[in-house]
PDB file of C-alpha atoms in Angstrom:
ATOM      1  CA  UNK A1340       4.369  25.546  27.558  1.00 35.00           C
ATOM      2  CA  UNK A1341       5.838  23.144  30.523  1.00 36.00           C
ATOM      3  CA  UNK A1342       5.020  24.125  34.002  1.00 37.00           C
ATOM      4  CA  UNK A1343       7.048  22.593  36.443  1.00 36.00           C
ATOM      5  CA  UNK A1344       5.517  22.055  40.100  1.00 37.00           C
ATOM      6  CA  UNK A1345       7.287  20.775  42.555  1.00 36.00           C
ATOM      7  CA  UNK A1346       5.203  18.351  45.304  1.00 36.00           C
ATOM      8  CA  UNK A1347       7.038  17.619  48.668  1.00 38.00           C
ATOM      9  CA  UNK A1348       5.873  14.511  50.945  1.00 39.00           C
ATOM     10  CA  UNK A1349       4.019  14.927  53.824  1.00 38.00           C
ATOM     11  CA  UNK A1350       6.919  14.091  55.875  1.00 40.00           C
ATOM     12  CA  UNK A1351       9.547  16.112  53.594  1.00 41.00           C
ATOM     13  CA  UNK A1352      11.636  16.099  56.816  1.00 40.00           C
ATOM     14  CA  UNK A1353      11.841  12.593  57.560  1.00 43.00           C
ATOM     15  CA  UNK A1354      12.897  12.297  53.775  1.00 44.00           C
ATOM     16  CA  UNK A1355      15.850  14.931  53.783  1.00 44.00           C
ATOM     17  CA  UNK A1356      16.872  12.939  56.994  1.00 45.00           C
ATOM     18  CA  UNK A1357      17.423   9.750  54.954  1.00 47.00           C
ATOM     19  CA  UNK A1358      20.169  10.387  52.214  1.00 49.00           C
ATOM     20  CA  UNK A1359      19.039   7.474  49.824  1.00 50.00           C
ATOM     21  CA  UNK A1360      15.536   8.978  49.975  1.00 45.00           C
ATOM     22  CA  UNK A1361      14.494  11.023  47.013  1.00 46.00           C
ATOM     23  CA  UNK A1362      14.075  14.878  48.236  1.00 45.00           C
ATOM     24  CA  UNK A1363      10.812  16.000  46.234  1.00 44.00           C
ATOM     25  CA  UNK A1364       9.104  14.657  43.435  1.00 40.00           C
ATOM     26  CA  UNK A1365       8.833  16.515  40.408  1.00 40.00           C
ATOM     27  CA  UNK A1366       6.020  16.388  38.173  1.00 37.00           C
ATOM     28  CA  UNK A1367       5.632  18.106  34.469  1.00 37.00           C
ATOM     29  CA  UNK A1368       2.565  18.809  33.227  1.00 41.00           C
ATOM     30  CA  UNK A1369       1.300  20.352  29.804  1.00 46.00           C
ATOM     31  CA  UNK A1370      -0.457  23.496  29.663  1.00 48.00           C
ATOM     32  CA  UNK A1371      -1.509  23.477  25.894  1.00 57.00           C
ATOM     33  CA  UNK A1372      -2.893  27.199  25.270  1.00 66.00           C
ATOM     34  CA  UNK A1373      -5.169  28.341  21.839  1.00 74.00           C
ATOM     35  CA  UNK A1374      -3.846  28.937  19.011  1.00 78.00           C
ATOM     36  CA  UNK A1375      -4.037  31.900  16.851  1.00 75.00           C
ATOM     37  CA  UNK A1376      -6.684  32.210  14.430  1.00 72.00           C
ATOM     38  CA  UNK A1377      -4.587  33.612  11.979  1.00 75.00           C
ATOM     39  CA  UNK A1378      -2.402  30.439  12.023  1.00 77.00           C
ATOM     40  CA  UNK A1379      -5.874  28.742  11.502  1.00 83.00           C
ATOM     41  CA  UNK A1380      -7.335  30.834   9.142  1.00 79.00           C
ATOM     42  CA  UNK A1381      -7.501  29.263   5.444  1.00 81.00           C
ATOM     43  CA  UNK A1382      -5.433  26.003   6.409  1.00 81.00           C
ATOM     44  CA  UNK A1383      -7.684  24.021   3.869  1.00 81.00           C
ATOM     45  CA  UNK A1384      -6.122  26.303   1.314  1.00 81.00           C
ATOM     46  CA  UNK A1385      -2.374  26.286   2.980  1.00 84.00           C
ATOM     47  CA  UNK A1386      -2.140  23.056   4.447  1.00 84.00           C
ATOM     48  CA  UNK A1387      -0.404  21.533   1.087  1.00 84.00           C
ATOM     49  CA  UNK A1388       2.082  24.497   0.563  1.00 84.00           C
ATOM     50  CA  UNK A1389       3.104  24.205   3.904  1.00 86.00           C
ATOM     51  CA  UNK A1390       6.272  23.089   5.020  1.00 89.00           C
ATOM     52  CA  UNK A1391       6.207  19.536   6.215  1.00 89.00           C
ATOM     53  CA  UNK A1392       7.448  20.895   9.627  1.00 92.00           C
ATOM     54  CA  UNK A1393       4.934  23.034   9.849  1.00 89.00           C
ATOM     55  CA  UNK A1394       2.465  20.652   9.292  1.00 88.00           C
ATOM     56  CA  UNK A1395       3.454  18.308  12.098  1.00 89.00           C
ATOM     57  CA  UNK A1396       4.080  21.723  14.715  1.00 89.00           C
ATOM     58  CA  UNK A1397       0.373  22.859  13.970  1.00 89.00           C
ATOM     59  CA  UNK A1398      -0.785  18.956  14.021  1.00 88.00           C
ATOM     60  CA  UNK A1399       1.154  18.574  17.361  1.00 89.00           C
ATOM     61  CA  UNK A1400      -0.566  22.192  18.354  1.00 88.00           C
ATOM     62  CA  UNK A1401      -3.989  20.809  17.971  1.00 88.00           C
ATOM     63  CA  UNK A1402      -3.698  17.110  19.447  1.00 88.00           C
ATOM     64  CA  UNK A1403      -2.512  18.554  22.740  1.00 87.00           C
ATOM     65  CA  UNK A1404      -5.323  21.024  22.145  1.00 86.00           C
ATOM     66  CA  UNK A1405      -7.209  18.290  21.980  1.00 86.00           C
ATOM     67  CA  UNK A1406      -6.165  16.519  24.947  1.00 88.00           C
ATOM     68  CA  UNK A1407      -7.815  18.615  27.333  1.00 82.00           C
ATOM     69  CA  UNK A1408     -11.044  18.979  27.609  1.00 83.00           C
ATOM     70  CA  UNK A1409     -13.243  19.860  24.111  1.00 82.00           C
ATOM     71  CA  UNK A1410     -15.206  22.763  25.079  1.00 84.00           C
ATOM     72  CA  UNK A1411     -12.481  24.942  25.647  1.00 83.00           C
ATOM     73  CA  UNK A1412     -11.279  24.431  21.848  1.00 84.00           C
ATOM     74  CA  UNK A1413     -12.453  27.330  19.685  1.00 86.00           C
ATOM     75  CA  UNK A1414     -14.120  26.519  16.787  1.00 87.00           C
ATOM     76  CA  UNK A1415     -11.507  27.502  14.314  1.00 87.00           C
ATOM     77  CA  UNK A1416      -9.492  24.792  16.354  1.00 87.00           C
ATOM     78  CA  UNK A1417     -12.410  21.747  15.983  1.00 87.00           C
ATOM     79  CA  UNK A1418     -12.289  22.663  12.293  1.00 86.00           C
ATOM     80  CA  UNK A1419      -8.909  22.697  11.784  1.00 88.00           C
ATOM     81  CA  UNK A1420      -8.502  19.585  13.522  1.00 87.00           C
ATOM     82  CA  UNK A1421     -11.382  17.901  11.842  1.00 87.00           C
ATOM     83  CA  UNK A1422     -10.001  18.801   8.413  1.00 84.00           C
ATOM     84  CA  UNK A1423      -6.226  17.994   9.173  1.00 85.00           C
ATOM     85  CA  UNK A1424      -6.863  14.357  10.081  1.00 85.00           C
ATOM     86  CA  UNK A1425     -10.185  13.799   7.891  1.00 86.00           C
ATOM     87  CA  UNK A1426      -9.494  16.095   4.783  1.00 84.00           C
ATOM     88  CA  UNK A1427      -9.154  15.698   0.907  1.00 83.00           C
ATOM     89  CA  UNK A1428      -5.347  15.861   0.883  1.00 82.00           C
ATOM     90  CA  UNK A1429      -2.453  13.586   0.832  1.00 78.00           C
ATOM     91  CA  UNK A1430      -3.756  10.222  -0.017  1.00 76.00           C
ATOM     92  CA  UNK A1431      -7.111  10.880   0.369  1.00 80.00           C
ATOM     93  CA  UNK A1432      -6.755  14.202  -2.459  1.00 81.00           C
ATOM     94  CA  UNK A1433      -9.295  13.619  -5.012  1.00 84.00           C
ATOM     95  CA  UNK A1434      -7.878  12.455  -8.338  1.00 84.00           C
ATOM     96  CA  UNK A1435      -6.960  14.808 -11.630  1.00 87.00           C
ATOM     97  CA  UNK A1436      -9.461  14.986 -14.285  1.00 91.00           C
ATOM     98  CA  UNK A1437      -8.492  13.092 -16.982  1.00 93.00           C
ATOM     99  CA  UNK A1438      -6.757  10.859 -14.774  1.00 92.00           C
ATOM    100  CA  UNK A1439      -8.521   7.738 -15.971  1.00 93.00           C
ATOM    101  CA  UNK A1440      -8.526   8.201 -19.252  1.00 96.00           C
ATOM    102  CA  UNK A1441      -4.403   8.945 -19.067  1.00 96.00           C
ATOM    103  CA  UNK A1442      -4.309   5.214 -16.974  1.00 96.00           C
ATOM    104  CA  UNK A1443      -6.188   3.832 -19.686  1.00 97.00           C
ATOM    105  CA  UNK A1444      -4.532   5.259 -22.649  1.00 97.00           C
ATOM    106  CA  UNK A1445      -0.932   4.190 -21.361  1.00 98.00           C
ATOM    107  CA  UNK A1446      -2.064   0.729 -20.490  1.00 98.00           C
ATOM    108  CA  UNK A1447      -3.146   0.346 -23.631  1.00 98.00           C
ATOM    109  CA  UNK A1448       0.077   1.509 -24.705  1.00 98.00           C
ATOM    110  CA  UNK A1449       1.505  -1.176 -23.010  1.00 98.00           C
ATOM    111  CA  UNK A1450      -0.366  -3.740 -24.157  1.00 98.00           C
ATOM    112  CA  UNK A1451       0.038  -2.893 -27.590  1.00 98.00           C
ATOM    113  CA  UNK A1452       4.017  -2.474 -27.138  1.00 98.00           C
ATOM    114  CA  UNK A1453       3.718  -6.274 -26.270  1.00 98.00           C
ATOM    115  CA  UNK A1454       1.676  -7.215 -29.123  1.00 97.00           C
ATOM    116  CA  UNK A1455       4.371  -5.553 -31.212  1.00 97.00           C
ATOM    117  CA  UNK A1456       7.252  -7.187 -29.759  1.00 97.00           C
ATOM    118  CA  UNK A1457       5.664 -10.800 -29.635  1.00 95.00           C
ATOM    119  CA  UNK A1458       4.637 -10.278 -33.264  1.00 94.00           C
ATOM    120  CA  UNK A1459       8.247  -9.167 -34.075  1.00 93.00           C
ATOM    121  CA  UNK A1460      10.100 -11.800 -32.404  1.00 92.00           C
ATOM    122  CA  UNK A1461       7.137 -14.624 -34.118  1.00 88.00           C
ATOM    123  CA  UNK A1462       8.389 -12.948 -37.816  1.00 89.00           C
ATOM    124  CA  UNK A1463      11.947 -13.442 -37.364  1.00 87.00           C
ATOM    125  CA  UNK A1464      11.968 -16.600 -35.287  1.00 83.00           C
ATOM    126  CA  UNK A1465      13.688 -19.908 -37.328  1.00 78.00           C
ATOM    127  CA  UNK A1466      11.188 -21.252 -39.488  1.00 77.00           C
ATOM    128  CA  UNK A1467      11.915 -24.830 -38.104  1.00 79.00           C
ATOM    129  CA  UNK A1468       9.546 -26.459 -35.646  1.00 79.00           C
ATOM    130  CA  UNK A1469      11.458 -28.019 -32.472  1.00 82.00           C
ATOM    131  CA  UNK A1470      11.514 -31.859 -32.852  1.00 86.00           C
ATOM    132  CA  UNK A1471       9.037 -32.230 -29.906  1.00 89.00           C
ATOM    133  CA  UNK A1472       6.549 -30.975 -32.415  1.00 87.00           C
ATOM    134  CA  UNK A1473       6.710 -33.724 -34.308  1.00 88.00           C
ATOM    135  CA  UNK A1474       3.676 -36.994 -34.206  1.00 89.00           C
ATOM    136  CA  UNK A1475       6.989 -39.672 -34.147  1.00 91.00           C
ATOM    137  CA  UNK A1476       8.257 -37.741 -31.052  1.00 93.00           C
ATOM    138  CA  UNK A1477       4.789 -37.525 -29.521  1.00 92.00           C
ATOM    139  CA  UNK A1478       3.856 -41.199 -30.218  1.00 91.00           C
ATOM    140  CA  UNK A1479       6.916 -42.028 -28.984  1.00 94.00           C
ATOM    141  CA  UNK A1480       5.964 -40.291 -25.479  1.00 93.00           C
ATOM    142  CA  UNK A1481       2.647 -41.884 -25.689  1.00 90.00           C
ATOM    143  CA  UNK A1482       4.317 -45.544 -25.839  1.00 90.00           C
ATOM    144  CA  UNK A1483       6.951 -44.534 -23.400  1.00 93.00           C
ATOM    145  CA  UNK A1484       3.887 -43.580 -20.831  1.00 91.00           C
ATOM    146  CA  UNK A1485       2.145 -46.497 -21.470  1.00 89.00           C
ATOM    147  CA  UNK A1486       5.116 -48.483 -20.532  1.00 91.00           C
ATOM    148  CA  UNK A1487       5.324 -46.714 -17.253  1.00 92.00           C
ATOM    149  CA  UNK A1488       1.362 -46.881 -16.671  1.00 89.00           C
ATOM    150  CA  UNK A1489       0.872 -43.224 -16.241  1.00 90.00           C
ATOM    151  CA  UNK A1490      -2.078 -42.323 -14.952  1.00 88.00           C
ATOM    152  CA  UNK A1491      -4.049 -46.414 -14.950  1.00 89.00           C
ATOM    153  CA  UNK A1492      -7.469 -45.127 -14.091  1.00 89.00           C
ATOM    154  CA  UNK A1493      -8.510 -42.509 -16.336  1.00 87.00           C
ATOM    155  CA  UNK A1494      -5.352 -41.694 -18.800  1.00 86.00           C
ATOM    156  CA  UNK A1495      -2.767 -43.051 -21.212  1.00 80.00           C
ATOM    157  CA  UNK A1496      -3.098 -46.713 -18.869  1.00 86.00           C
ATOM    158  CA  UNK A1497      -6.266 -46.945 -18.802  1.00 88.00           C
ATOM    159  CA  UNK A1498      -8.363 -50.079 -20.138  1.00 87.00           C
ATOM    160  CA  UNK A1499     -10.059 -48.752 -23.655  1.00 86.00           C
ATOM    161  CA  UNK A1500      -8.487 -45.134 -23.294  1.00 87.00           C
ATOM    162  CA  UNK A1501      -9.068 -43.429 -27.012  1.00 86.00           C
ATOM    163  CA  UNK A1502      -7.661 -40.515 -26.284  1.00 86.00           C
ATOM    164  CA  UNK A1503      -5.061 -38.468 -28.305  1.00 87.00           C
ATOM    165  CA  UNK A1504      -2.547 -38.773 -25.303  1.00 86.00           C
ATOM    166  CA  UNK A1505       0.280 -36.603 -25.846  1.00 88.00           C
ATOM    167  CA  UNK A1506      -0.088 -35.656 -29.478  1.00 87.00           C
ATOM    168  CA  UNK A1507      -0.771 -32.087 -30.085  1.00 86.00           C
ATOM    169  CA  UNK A1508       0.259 -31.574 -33.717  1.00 64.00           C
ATOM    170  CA  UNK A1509      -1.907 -31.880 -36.640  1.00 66.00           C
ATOM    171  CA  UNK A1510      -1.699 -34.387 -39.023  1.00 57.00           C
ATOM    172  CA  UNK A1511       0.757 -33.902 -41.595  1.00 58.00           C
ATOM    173  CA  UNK A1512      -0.149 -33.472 -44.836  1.00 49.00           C
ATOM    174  CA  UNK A1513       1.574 -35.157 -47.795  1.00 48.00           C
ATOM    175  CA  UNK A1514       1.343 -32.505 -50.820  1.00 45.00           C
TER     176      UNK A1514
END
């Protein structure tokens, strides 16, 4: 509920004598008054089927409540307060049961959906190998960084490297 009061200088008529001179000064304050227990009553039960206006009136209610000084809040008032902004609702609402085993069933789910499609594409993919695959192509990459000296101190470059350098396929057999 606004009060208005209305506070005049102590010269108030030096100040009406002077036309650029504000008149009076007028100050609002807010006179924030109890609410109802019945609007209290239960809110841990009602706070979630209440309307989301609703919500933020009563909220509003009880931080101006608040505002003033604490022992003049009723209790119903501290515990409404205390369980609006610290409660098990919202994000803070404690989980379904069977909540993680539905998480884990679906992302298993998932994960065998993707083994299913890689496996399907791998069955009807061309049964060709692409030509990088092949030891020519790789020992041809291997001479072609050699000739570049790619990587001189500890790779293809290097003095009495062994390694296989850039082939990855297996030997090919000769049936």
């Amino acid at each position: 509920m606004l009060r208005t009061s209305v506070i005049r200088g102590a010269n108030s008529l030096a100040a009406a004598a002077r036309p650029s001179a504000p008149r009076c000064l007028v100050q609002q304050t807010r006179q924030a008054h109890a609410i109802s227990n019945p609007t209290l009553a239960d809110i841990e039960k009602r706070w979630e089927t209440l309307p989301p206006q609703e919500q933020a009136d009563l909220w509003m209610a009880l931080r101006d409540r608040m505002k003033a000084d604490w022992h003049e809040l009723t209790l119903q008032e501290k515990k409404a307060a205390y369980w609006i902004a610290f409660g098990p609702h919202g994000p803070r609402a404690q989980t379904p049961p069977g909540e993680g085993k539905k998480v884990f069933l679906y992302t298993m789910a998932g994960i065998g959906a993707t083994f299913a499609l890689w496996f399907g594409v791998r069955a009807f993919a061309k049964g060709e190998t692409p030509r990088t695959m092949t030891k020519e192509y790789q020992e041809a990459s291997n001479e072609f960084l050699k000739s570049q000296k790619s990587e001189p101190i500890s790779g293809f470059s290097a003095e009495g490297y062994e390694g296989k350098g850039m082939i990855q396929s297996p030997p090919e057999s000769k049936a």
